[in-house]
mmCIF file of C-alpha atoms in Angstrom:
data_model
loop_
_atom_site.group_PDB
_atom_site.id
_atom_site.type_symbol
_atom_site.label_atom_id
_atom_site.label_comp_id
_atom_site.label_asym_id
_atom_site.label_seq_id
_atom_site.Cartn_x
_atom_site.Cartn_y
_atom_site.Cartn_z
ATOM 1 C CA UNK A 44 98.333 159.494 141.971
ATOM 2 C CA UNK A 45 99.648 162.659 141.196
ATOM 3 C CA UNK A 46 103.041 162.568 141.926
ATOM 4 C CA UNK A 47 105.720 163.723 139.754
ATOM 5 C CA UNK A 48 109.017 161.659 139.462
ATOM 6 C CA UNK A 49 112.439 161.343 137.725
ATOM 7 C CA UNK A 50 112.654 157.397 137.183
ATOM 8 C CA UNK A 51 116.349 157.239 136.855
ATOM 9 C CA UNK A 52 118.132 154.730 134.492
ATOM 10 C CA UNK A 53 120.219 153.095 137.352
ATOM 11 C CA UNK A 54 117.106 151.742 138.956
ATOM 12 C CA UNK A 55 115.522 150.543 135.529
ATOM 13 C CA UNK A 56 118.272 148.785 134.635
ATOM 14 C CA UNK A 57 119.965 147.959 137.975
ATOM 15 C CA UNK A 58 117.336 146.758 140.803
ATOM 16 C CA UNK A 59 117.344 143.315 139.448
ATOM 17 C CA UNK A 60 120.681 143.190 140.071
ATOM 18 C CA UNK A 61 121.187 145.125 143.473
ATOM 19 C CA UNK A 62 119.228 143.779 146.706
ATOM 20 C CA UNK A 63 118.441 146.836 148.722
ATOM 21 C CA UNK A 64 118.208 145.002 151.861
ATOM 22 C CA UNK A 65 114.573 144.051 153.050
ATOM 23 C CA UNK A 66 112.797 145.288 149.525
ATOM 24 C CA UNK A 67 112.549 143.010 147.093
ATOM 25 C CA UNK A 68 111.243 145.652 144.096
ATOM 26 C CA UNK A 69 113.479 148.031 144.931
ATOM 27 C CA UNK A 70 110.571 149.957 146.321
ATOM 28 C CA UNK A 71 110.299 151.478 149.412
ATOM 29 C CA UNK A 72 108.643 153.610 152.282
ATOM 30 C CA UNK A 73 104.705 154.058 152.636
ATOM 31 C CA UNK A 74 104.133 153.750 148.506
ATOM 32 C CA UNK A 75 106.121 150.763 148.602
ATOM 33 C CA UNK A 76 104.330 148.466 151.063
ATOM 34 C CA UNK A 77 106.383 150.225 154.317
ATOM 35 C CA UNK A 78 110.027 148.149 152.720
ATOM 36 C CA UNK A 79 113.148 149.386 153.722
ATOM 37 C CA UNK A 80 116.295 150.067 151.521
ATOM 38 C CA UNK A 81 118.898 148.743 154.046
ATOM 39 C CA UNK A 82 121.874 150.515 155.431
ATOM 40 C CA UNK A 83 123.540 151.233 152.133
ATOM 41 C CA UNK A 84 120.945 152.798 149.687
ATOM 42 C CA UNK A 85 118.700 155.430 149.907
ATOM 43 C CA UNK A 86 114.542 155.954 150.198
ATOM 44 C CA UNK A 87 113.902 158.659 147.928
ATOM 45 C CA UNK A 88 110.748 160.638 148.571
ATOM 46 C CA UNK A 89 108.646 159.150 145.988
ATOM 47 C CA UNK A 90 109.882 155.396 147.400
ATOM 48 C CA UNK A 91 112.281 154.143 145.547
ATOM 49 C CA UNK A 92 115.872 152.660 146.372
ATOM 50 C CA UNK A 93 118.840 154.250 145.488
ATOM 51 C CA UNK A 94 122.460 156.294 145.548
ATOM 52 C CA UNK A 95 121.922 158.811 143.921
ATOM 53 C CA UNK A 96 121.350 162.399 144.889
ATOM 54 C CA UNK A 97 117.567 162.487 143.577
ATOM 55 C CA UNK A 98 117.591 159.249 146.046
ATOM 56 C CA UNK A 99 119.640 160.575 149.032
ATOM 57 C CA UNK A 100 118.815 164.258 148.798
ATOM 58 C CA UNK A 101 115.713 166.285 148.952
ATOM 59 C CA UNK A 102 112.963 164.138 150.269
ATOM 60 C CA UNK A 103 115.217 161.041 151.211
ATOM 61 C CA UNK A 104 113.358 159.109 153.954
ATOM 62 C CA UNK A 105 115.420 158.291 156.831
ATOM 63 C CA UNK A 106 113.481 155.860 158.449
ATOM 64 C CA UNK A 107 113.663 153.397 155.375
ATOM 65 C CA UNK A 108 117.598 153.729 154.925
ATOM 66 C CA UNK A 109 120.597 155.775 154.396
ATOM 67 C CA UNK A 110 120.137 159.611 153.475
ATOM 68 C CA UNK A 111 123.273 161.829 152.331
ATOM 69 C CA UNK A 112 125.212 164.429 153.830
ATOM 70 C CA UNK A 113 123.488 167.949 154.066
ATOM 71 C CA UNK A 114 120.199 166.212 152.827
ATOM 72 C CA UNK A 115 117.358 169.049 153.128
ATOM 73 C CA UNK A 116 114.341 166.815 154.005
ATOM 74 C CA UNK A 117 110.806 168.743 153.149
ATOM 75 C CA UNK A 118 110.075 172.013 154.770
ATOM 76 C CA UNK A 119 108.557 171.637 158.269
ATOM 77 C CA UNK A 120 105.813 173.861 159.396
ATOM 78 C CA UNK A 121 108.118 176.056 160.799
ATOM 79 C CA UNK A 122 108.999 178.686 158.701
ATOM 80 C CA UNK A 123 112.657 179.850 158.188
ATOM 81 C CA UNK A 124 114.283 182.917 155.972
ATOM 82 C CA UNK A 125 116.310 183.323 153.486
ATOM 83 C CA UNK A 126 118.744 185.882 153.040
ATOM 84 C CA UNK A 127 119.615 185.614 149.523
ATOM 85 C CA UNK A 128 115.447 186.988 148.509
ATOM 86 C CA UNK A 129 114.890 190.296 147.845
ATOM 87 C CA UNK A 130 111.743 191.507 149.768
ATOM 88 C CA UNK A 131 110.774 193.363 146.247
ATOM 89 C CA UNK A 132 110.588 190.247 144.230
ATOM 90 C CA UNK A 133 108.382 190.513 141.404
ATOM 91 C CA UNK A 134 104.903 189.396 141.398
ATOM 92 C CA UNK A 135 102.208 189.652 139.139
ATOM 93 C CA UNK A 136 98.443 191.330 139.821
ATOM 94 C CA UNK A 137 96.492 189.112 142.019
ATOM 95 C CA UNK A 138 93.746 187.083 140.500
ATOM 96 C CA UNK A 139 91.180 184.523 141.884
ATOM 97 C CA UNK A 140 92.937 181.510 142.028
ATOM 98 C CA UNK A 141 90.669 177.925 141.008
ATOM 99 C CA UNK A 142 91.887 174.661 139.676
ATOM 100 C CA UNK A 143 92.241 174.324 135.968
ATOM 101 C CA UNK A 144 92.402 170.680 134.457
ATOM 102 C CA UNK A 145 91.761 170.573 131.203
ATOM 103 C CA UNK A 146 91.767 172.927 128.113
ATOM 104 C CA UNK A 147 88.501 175.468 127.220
ATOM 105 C CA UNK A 148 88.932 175.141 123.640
ATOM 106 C CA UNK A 149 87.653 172.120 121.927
ATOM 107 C CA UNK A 150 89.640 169.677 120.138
ATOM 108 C CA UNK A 151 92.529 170.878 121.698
ATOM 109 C CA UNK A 152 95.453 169.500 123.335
ATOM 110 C CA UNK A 153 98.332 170.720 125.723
ATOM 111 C CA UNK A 154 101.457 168.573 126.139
ATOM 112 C CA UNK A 155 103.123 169.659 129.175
ATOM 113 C CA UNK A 156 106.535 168.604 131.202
ATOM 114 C CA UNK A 157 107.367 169.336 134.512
ATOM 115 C CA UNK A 158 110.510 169.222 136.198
ATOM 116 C CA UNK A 159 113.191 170.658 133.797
ATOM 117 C CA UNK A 160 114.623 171.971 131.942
ATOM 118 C CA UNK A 161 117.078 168.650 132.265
ATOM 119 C CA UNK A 162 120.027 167.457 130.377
ATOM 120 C CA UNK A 163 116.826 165.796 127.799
ATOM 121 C CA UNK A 164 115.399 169.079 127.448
ATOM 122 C CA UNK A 165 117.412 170.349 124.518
ATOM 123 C CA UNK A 166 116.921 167.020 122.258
ATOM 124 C CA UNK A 167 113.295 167.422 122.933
ATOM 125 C CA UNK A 168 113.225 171.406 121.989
ATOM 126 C CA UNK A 169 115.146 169.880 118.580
ATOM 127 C CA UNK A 170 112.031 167.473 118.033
ATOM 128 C CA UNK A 171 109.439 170.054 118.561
ATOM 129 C CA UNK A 172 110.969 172.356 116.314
ATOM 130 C CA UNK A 173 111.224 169.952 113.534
ATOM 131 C CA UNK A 174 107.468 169.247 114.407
ATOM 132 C CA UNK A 175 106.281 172.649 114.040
ATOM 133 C CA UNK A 176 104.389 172.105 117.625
ATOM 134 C CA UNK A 177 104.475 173.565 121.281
ATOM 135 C CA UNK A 178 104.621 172.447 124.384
ATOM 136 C CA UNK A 179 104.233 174.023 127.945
ATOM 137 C CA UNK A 180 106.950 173.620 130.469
ATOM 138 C CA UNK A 181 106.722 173.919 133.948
ATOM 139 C CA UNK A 182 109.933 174.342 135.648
ATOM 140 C CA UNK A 183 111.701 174.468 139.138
ATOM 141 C CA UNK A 184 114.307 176.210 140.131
ATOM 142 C CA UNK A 185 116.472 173.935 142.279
ATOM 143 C CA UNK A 186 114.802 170.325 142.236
ATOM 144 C CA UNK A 187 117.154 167.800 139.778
ATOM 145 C CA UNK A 188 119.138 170.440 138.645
ATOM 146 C CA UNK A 189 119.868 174.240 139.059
ATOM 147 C CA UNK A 190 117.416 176.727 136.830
ATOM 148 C CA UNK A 191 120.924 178.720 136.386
ATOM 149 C CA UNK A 192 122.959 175.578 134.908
ATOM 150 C CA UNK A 193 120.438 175.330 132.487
ATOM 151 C CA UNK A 194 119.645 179.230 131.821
ATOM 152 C CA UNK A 195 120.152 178.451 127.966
ATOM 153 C CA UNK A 196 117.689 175.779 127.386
ATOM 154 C CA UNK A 197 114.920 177.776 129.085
ATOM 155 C CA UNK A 198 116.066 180.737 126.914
ATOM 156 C CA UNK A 199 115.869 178.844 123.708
ATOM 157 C CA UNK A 200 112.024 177.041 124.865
ATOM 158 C CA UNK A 201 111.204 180.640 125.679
ATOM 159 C CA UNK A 202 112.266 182.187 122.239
ATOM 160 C CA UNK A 203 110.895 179.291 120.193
ATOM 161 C CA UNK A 204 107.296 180.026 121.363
ATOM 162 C CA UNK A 205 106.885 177.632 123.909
ATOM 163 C CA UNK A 206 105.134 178.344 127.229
ATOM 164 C CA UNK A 207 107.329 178.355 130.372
ATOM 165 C CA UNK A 208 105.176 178.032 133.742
ATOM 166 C CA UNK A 209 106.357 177.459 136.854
ATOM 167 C CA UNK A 210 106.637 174.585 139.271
ATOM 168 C CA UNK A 211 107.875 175.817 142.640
ATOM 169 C CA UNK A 212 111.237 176.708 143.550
ATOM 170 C CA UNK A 213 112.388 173.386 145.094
ATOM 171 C CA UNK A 214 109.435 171.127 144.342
ATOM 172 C CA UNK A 215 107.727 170.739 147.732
ATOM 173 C CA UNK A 216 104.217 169.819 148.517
ATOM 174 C CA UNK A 217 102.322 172.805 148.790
ATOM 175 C CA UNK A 218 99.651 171.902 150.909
ATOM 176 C CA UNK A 219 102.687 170.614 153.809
ATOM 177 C CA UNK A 220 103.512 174.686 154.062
ATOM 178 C CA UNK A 221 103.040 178.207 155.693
ATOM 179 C CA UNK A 222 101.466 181.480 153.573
ATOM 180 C CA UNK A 223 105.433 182.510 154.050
ATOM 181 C CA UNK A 224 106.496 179.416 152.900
ATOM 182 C CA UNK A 225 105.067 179.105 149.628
ATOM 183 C CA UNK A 226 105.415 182.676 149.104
ATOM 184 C CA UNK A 227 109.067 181.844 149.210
ATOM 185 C CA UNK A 228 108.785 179.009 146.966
ATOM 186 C CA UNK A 229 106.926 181.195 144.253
ATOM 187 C CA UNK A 230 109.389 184.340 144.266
ATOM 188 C CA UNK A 231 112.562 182.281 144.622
ATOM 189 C CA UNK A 232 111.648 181.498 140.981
ATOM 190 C CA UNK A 233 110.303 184.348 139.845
ATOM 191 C CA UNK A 234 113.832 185.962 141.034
ATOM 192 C CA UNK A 235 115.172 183.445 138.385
ATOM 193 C CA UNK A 236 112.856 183.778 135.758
ATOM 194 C CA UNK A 237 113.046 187.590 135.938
ATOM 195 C CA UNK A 238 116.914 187.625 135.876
ATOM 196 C CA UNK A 239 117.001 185.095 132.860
ATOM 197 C CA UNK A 240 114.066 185.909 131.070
ATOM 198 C CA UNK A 241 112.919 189.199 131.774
ATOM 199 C CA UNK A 242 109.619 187.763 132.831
ATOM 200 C CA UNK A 243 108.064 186.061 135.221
ATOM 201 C CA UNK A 244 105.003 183.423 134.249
ATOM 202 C CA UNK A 245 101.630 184.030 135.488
ATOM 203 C CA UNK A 246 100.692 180.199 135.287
ATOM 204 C CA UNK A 247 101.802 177.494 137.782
ATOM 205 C CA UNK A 248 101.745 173.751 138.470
ATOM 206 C CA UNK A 249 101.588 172.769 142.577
ATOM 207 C CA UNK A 250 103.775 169.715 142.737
ATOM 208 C CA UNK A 251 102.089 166.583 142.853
ATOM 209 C CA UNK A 252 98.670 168.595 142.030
ATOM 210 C CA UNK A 253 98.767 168.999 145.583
ATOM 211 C CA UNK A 254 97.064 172.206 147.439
ATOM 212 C CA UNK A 255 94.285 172.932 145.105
ATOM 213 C CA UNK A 256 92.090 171.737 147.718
ATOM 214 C CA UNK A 257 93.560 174.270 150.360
ATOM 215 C CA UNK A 258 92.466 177.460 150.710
ATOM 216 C CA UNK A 259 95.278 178.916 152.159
ATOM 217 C CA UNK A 260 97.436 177.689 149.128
ATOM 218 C CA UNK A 261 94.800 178.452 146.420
ATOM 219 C CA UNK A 262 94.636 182.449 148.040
ATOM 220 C CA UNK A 263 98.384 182.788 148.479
ATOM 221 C CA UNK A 264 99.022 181.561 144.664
ATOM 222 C CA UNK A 265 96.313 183.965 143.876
ATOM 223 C CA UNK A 266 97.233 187.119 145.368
ATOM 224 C CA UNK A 267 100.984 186.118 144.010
ATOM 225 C CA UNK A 268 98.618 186.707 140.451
ATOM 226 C CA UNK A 269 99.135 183.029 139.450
ATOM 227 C CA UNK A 270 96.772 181.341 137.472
ATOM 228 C CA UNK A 271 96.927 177.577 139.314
ATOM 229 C CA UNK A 272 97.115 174.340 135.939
ATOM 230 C CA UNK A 273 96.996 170.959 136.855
ATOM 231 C CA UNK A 274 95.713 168.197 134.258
ATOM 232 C CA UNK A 275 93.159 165.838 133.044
ATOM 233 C CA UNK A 276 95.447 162.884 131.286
ATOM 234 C CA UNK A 277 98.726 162.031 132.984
ATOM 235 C CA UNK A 278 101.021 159.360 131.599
ATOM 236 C CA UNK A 279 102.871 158.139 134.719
ATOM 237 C CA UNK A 280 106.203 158.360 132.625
ATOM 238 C CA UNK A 281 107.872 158.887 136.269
ATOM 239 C CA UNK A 282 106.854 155.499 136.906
ATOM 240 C CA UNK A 283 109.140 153.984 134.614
ATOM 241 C CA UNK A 284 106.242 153.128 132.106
ATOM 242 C CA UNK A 285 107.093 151.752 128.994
ATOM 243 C CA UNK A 286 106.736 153.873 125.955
ATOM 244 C CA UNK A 287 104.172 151.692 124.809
ATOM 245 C CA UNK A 288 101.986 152.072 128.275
ATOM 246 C CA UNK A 289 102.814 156.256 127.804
ATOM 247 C CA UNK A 290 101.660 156.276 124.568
ATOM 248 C CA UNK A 291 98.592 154.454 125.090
ATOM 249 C CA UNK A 292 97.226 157.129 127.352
ATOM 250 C CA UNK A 293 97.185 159.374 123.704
ATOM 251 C CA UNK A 294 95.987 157.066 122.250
ATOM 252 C CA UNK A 295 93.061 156.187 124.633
ATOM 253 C CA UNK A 296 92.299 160.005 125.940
ATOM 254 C CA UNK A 297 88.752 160.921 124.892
ATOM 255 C CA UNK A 298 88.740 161.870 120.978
ATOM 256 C CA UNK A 299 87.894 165.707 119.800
ATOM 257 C CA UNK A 300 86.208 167.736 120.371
ATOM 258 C CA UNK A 301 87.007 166.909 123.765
ATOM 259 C CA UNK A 302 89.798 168.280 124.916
ATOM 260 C CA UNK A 303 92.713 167.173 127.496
ATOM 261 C CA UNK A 304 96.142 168.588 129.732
ATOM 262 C CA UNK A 305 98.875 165.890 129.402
ATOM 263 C CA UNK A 306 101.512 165.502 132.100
ATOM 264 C CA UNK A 307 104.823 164.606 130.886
ATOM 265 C CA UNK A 308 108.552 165.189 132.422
ATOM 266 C CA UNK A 309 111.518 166.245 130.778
ATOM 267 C CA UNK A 310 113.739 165.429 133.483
ATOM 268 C CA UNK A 311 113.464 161.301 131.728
ATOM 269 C CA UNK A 312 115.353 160.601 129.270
ATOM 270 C CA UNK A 313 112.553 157.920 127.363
ATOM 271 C CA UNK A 314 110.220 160.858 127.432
ATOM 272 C CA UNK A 315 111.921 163.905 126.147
ATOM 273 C CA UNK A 316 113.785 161.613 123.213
ATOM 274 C CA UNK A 317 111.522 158.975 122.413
ATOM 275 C CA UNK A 318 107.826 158.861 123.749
ATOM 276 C CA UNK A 319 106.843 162.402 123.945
ATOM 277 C CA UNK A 320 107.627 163.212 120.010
ATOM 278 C CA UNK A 321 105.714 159.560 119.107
ATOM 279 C CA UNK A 322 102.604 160.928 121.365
ATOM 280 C CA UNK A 323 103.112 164.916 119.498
ATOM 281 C CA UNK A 324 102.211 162.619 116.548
ATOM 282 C CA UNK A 325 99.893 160.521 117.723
ATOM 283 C CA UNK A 326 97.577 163.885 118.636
ATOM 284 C CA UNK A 327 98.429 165.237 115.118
ATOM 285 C CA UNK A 328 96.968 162.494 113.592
ATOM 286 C CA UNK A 329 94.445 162.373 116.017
ATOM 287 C CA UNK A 330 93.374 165.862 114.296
ATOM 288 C CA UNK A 331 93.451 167.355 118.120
ATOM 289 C CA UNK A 332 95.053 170.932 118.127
ATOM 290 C CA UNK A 333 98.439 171.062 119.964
ATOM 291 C CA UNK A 334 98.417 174.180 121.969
ATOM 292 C CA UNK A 335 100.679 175.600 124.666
ATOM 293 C CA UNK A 336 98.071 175.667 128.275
ATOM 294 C CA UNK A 337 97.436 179.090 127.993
ATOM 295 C CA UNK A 338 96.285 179.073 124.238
ATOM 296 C CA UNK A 339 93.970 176.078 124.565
ATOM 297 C CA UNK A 340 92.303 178.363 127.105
ATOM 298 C CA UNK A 341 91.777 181.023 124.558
ATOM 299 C CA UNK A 342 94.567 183.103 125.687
ATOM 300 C CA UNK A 343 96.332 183.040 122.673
ATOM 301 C CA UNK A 344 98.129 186.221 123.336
ATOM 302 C CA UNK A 345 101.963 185.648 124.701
ATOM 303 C CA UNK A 346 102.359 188.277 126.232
ATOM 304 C CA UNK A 347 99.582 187.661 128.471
ATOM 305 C CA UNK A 348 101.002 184.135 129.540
ATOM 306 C CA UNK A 349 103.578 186.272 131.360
ATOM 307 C CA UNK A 350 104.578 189.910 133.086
ATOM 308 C CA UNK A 351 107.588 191.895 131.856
ATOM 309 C CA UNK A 352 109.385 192.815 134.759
ATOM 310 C CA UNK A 353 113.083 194.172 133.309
ATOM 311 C CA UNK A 354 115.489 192.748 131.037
ATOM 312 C CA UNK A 355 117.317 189.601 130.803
ATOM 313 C CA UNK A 356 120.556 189.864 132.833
ATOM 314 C CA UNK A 357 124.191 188.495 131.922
ATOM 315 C CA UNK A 358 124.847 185.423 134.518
ATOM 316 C CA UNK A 359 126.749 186.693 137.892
ATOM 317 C CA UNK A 360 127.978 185.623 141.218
ATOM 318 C CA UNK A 361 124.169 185.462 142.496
ATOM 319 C CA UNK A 362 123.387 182.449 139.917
ATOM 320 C CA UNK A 363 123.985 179.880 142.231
ATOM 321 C CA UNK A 364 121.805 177.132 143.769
ATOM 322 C CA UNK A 365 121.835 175.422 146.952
ATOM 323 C CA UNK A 366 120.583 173.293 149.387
ATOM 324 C CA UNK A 367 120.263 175.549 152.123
ATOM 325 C CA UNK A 368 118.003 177.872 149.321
ATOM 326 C CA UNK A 369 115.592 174.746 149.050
ATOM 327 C CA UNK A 370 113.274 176.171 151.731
ATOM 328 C CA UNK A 371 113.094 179.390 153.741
ATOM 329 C CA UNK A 372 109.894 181.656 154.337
ATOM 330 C CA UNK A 373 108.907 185.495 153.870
ATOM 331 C CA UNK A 374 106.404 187.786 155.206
#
């Protein structure tokens, strides 16, 4: 299933201790057999028991248990604005939008996170580095954490050659919106990227690999000029996996000159410390080519992975995130 996730400690190594009322797995919700958290934890949207805000916040599902104050449940179908977006946010030239899974250039591979940049992201940046390899990030803007909080780490993956894509704004399922909707999504984060960076990316990642299927999300991303990624090879690290069961996918994926796009997050901790610089090696030895997503299409070029839209700007009162930003539309 392609569904990203942040598997958080507290449920790894607390649900065998904690009963949330009628589960037994500390599952929940439609994914997890219709269970119910009880009256004192949270559903979180991906069905899973907890107190946390990734639990109780965006997402939380009310009908199987408790959701937090001010939660901002998934945009509805009807749109609302935002007064915070500039109606001149940058975009890029529109292009003809079609579902890419897998690299074009044989015997390569692209290792790619979603979620982040998290509080992993900067150990992971050190492993790479020592590596000599790249990775391709695709990050939100207000999901786990606030794309302003962690303005630094993005800076540094941007600098050291990695590729920075992005992944929606807030994280919601693309195919659940408007044409307004998803517009807003997409240039609430290029607003971000081009006050940060300078830049915004012309590749992007629907969440949950949702909406490539849909028209009117495939034309809207398009005529935004994004270039729509998915994958071929996804580890399922969000499902708590084991490093062993994460690193088996590497180790099973079709050998060169086959090629493959690996989804990974950086928003959990076993990944961006421990699995994902194991599974770097792995490919190495493997003799596959690591290569950012755009350069194991043949775009090897940088500067074509994004457009230059100004210069980075020095962090201000308009650096903020919050949950009443998570959603809003635009004509």
């Amino acid at each position: 299933m392609k569904i990203n996730l942040l598997v958080l400690s507290f449920f790894l190594i607390c649900s065998s201790e904690l009963i949330f009322g009628q589960t037994t797995d500390g599952k929940c919700g439609p994914t997890g057999n219709n269970q119910s958290c009880g009256t004192q934890f949270c559903c979180s949207q991906f069905g899973f028991c907890g107190t946390s805000t990734d639990h109780c916040g965006t997402g939380c599902q009310a009908s199987y248990g408790k959701c937090g104050t001010g939660t901002v449940s998934t945009p509805s179908s009807t749109p609302s604005s935002s007064s915070t977006l500039p109606t001149n946010a940058p975009t890029s030239s529109p292009v003809k939008a079609v579902d890419i899974t897998t690299c074009k250039v044989p015997g390569t591979v692209a290792i790619t996170f979603d979620d982040g940049p998290s509080q992993f992201t900067p150990q992971l940046l050190d492993k790479l580095k020592s590596m000599g390899v790249k990775a391709t990030f695709f990050v939100n803007g207000n999901n786990f954490g606030c794309i302003y909080d962690n303005a630094n780490t993005l800076i540094r993956a941007f600098k050291e050659g990695h590729q920075i894509a992005s992944h929606t704004w807030s994280h919601p399922d693309l195919a659940t919106l408007t044409k307004g909707q998803i517009k807003y999504q997409m240039l609430k984060l290029n607003e971000a990227f081009a006050k940060i960076l300078g830049v915004i990316p012309v590749f992007v990642r629907p969440p949950f690999g949702s909406g490539v299927d849909k028209p009117l999300v495939m034309n809207t991303l398009g005529e935004l000029g994004f270039q729509v990624v998915t994958w071929d090879t996804d580890t399922n690290d969000w499902q708590g996996k084991s490093t062993s069961e994460c690193l088996s996918v590497y180790k099973n994926a079709t050998a060169p000159p086959h090629s493959h796009i690996v989804l990974n997050h950086d928003t959990i901790k076993n990944t961006a410390t421990n699995m994902a610089p194991q599974a770097f090696q792995i490919m190495k030895n493997r003799k596959f080519k690591i290569n950012t997503v755009a350069s194991c299409l043949g775009i090897t070029d940088s500067k074509k992975w994004y457009k230059t839209v100004g210069t980075p700007q020095k962090r201000d009162q308009t650096w903020t995130c919050t949950d009443s930003d998570k959603d809003g539309s635009i004509n």
